[in-house]
mmCIF file of C-alpha atoms in Angstrom:
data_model
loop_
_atom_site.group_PDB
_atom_site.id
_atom_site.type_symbol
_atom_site.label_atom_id
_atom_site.label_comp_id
_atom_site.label_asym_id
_atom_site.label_seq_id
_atom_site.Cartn_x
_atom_site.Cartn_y
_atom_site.Cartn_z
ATOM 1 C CA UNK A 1 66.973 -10.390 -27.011
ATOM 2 C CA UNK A 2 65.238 -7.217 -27.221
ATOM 3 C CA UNK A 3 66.689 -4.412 -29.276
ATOM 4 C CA UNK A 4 68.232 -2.646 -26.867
ATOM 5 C CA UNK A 5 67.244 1.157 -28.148
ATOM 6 C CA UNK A 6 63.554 -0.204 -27.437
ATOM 7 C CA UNK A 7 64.889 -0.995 -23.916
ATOM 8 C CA UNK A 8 66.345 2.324 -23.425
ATOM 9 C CA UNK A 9 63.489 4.259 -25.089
ATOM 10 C CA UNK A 10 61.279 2.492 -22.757
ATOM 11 C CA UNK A 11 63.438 3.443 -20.234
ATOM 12 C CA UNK A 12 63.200 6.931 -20.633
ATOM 13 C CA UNK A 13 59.450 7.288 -21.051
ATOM 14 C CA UNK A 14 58.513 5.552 -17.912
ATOM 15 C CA UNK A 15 61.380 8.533 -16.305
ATOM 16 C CA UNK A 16 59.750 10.942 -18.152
ATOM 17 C CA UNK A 17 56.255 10.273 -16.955
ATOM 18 C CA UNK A 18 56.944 9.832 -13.697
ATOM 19 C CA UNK A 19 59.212 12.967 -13.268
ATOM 20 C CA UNK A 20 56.910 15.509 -15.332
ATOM 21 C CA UNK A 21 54.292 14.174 -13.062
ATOM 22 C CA UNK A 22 55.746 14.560 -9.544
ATOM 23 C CA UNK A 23 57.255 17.875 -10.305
ATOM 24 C CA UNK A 24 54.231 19.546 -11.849
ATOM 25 C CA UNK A 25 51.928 18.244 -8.658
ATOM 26 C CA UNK A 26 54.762 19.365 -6.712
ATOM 27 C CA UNK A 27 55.322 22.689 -8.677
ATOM 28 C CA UNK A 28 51.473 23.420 -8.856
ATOM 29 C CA UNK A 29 51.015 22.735 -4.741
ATOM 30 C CA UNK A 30 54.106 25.076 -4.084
ATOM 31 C CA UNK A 31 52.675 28.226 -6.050
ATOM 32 C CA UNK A 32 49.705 27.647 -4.388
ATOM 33 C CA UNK A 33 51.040 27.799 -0.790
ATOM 34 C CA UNK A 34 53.477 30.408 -1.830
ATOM 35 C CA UNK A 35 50.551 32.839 -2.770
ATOM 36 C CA UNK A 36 48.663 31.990 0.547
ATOM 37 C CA UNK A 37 51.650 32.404 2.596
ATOM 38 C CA UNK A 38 52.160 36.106 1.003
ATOM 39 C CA UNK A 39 48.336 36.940 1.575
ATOM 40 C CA UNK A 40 48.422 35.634 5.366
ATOM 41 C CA UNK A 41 51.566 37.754 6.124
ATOM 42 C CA UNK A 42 50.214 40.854 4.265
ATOM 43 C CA UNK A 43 46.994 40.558 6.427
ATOM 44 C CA UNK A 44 49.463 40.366 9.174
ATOM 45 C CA UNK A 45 51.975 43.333 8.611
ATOM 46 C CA UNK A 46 48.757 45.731 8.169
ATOM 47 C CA UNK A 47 47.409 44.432 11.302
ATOM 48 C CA UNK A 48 50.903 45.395 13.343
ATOM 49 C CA UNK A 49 50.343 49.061 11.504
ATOM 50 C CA UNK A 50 47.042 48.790 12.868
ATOM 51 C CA UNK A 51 47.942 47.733 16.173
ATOM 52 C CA UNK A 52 51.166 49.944 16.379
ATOM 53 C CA UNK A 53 48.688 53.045 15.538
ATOM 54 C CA UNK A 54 46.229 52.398 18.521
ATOM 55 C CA UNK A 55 49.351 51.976 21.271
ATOM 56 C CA UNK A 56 49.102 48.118 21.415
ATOM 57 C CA UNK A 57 52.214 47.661 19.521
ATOM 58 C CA UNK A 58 55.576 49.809 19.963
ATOM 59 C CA UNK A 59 56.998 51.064 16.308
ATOM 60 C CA UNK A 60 60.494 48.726 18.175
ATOM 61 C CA UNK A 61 57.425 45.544 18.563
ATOM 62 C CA UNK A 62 56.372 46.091 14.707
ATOM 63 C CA UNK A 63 59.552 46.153 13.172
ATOM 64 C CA UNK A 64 60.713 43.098 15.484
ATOM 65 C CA UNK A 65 57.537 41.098 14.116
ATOM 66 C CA UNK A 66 58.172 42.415 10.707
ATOM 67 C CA UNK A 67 62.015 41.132 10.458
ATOM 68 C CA UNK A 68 60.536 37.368 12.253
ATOM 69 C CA UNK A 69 57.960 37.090 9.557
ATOM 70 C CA UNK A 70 61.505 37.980 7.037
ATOM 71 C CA UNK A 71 62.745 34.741 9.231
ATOM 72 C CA UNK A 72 59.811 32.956 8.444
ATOM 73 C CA UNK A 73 60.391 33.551 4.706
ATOM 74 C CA UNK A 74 63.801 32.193 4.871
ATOM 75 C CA UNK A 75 63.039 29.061 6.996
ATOM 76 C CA UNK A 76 60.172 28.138 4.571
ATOM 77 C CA UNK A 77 62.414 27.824 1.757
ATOM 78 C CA UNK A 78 64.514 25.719 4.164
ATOM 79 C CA UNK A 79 61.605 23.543 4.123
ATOM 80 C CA UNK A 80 60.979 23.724 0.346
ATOM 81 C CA UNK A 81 64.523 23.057 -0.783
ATOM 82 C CA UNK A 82 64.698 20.382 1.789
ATOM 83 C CA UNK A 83 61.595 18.660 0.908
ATOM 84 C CA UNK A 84 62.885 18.856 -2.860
ATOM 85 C CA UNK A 85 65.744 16.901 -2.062
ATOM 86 C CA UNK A 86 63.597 14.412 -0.103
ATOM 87 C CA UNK A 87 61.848 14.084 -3.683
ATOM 88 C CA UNK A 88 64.785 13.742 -5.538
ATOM 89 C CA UNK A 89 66.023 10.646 -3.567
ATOM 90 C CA UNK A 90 62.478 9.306 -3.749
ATOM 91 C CA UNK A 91 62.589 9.768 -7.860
ATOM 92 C CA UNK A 92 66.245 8.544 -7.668
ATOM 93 C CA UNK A 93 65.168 5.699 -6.031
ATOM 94 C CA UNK A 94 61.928 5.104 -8.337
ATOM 95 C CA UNK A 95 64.182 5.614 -11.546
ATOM 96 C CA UNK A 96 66.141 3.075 -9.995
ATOM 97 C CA UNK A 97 63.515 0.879 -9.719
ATOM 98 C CA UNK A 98 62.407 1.383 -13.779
ATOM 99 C CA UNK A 99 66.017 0.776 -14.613
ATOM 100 C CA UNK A 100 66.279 -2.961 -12.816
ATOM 101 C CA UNK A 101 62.752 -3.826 -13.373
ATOM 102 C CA UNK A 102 63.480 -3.131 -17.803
ATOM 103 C CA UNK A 103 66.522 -5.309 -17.620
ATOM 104 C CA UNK A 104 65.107 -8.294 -15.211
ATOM 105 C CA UNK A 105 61.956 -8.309 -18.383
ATOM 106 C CA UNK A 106 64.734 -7.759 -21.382
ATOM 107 C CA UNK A 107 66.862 -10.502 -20.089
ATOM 108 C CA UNK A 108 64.101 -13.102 -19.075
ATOM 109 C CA UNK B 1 73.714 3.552 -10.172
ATOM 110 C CA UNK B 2 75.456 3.469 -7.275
ATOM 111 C CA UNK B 3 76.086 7.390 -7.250
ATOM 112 C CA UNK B 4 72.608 7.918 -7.919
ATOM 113 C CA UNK B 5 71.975 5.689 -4.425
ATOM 114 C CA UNK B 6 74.012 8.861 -2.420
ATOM 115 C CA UNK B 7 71.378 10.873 -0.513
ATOM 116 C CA UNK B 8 71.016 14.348 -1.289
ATOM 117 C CA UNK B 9 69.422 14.678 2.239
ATOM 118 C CA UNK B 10 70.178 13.511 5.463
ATOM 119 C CA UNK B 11 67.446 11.193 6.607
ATOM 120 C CA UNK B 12 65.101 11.843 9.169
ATOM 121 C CA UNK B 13 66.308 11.979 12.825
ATOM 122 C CA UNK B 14 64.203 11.375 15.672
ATOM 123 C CA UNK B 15 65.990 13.561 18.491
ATOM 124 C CA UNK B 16 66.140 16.474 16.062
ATOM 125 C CA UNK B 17 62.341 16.090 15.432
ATOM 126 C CA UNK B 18 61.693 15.041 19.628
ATOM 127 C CA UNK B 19 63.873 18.388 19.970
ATOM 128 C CA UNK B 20 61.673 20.538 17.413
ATOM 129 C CA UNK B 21 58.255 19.550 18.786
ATOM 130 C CA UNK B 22 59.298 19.480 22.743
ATOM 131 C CA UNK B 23 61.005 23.191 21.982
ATOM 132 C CA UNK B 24 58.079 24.513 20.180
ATOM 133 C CA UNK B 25 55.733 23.912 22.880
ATOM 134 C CA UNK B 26 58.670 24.852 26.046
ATOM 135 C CA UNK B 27 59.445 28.115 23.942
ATOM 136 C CA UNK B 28 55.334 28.916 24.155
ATOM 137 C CA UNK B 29 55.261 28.027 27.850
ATOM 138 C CA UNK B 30 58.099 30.591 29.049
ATOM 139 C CA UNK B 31 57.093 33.294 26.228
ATOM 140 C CA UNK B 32 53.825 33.030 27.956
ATOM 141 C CA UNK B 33 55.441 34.944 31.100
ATOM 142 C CA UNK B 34 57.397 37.261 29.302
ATOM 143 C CA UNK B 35 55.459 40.006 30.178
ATOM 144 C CA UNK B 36 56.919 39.808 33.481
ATOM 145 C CA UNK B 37 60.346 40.941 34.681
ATOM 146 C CA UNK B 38 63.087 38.784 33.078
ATOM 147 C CA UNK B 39 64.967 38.425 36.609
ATOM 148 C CA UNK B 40 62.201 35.971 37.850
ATOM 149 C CA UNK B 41 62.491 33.816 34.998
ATOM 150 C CA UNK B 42 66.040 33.933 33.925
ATOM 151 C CA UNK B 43 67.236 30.106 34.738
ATOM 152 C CA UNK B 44 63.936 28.894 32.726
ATOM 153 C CA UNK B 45 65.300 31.317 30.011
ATOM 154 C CA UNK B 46 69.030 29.880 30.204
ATOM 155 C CA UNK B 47 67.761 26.608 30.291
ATOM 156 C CA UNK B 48 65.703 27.230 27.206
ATOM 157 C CA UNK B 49 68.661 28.891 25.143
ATOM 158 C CA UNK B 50 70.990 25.569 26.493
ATOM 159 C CA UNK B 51 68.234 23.587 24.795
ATOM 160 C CA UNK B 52 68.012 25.599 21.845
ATOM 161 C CA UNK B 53 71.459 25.529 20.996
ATOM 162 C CA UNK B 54 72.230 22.366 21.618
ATOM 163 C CA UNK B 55 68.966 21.489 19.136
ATOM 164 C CA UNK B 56 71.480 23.991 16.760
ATOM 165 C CA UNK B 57 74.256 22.010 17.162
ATOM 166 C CA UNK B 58 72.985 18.628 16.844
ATOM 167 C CA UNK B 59 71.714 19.717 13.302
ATOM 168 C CA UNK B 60 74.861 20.990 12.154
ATOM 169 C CA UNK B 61 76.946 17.487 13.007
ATOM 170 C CA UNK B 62 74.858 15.617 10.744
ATOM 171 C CA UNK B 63 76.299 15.459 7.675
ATOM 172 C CA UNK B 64 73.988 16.449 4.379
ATOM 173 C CA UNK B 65 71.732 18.321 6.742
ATOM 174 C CA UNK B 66 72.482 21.958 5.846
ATOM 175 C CA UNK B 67 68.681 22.860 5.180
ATOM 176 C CA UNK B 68 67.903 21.725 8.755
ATOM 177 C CA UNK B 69 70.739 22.966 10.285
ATOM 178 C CA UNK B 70 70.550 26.434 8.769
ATOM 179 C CA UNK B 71 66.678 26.440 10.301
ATOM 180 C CA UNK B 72 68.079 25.637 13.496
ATOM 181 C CA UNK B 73 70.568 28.758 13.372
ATOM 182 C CA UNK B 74 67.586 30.973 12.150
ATOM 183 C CA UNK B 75 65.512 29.858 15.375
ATOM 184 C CA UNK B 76 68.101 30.108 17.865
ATOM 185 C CA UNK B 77 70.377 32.933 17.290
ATOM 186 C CA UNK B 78 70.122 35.391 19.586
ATOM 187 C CA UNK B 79 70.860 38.768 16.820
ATOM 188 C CA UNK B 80 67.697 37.106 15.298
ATOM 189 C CA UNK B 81 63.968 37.203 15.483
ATOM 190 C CA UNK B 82 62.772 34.143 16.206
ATOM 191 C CA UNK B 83 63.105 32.163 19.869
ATOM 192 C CA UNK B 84 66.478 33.082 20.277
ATOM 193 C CA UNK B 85 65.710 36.448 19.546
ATOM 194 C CA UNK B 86 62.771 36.991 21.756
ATOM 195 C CA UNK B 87 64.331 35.616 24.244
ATOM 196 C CA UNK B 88 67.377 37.865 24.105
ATOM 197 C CA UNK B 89 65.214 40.864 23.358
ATOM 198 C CA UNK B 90 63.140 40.063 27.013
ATOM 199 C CA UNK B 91 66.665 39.635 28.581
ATOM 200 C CA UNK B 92 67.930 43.165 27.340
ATOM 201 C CA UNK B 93 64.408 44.952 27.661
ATOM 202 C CA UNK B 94 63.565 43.390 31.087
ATOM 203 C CA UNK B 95 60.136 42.747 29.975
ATOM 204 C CA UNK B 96 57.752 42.492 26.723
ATOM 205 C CA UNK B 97 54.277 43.654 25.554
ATOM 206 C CA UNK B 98 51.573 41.555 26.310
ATOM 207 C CA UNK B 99 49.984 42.805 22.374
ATOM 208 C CA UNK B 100 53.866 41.963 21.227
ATOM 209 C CA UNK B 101 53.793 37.991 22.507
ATOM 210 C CA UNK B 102 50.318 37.770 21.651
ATOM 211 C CA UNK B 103 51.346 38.420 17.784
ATOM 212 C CA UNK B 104 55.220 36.860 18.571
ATOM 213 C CA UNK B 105 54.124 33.279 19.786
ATOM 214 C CA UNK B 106 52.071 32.024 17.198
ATOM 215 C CA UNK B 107 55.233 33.355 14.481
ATOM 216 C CA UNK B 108 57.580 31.225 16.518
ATOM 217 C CA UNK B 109 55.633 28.659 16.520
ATOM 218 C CA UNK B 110 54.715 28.368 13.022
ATOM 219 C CA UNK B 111 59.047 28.347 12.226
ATOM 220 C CA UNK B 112 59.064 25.465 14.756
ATOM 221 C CA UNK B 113 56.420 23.842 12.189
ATOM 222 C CA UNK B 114 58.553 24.295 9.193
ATOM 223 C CA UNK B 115 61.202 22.503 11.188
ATOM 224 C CA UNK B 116 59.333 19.961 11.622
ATOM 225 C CA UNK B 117 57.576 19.797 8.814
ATOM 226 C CA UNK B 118 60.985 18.918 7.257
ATOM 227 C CA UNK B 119 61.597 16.219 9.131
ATOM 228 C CA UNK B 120 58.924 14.639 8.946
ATOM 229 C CA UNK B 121 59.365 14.801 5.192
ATOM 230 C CA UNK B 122 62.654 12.892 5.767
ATOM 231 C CA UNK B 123 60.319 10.034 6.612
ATOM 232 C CA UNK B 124 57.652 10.022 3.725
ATOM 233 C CA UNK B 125 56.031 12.894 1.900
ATOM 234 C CA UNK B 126 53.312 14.940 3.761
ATOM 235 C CA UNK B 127 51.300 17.792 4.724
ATOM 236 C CA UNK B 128 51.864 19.297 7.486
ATOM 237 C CA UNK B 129 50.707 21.729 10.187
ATOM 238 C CA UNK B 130 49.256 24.724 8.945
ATOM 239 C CA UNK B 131 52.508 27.414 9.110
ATOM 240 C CA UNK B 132 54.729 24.579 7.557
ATOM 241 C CA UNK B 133 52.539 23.291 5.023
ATOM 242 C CA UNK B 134 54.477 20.618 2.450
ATOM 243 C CA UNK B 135 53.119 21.070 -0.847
ATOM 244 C CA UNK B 136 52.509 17.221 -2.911
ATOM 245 C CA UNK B 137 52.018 15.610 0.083
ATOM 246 C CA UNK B 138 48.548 14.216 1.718
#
């Protein structure tokens, strides 16, 4: 019978691996699209001042698009915090899966 | 290990996703005539809102959903900025700038992609379309 603090160290690397590597892919990818996401609407809030200066937009028009792209915002982290979870019952699931498959090879 | 089985996150739903994708494209279609007076197109509007809130409530039943469900509220509420928003504002205002829609659609459509883009995350991890982009996934 294997010692069982080998079993559990074992454990605890294969967690460790797996969750330092889907968080910092995930973590990485999220910057990333966060700093794009800020550049598009930036490009897009001095095109309203643009368009509000030669009479295509109403000042009522830009400040309407301006407080959507403050919706925007908010339903993007809906997204992010939801897809988080999605990855945390994916990793739960996976750390699951470690768990049974280290005590079906320690007891056979 | 059994509490570790509990889902954080509802799973994926196919009516709320049907519901996201047919609304994203319906919302387009009737935005696309909101340069006209709101009187000629008020049933199509009513219709729309019916659909969008009962998109909004559909969300909300399902339990563990709050993310989705709070997306839902953000799209449809009428005090807001988004569909239901627009669609009150052309109600009240009687008509919209044609240089307003033309910078309005594509923002409502891109929050319809982050609903979406959710869901379809429920399923397995992905990217998605180019407003709701899912970081990780391929």
């Amino acid at each position: 019978m294997a010692d069982f603090t080998d079993v559990l160290k074992d454990v605890a690397d294969q967690v460790a691996n797996l969750a330092t590597g889907k968080l910092t892919k995930y973590k990485d990818a999220l910057v990333e699209d966060a700093q794009e996401f800020a550049k598009r609407k930036q490009a897009d809030i001095e095109r309203w001042a643009g368009l509000v200066k030669d009479g295509t937009l109403t000042l009522a028009d830009a400040e309407f698009l301006a407080l959507g792209a403050k919706d925007l915002v908010e339903l993007r982290a809906q997204t992010y915090i939801g897809i988080a979870k999605t990855q945390i019952d994916r990793l739960k699931g996976e750390i699951a899966s470690i768990v049974m498959k280290v005590a079906i090879g320690v007891l056979v | 290990m059994l509490s570790a089985c509990t889902p954080t996150i509802a799973a994926y739903n196919v009516e709320t996703y049907r519901a996201a994708t047919t609304l994203k494209l319906e919302t387009d279609t009737v935005l696309q005539k909101a340069s006209e007076p709101f009187a000629a197109h008020e049933s199509e509007v009513t219709a729309l809102e019916s659909k969008l809130k009962a998109a909004t409530d559909l969300a909300a039943a399902i339990p563990s959903n709050g993310n989705a469900a709070a997306q839902w509220r953000i799209m449809s509420d009428p005090a807001g900025h988004m569909a239901g928003g627009t669609l009150a504002r052309w109600r009240r205002d009687g008509t919209l700038g044609a240089g307003f829609l033309t910078e309005q659609r594509p923002q409502i459509a891109e929050g319809f992609d982050y609903i979406i883009c959710l869901e379809l995350n429920k399923l397995a991890e992905r990217k998605c379309a180019a407003g709701g982009v899912a970081p990780g996934g391929e």
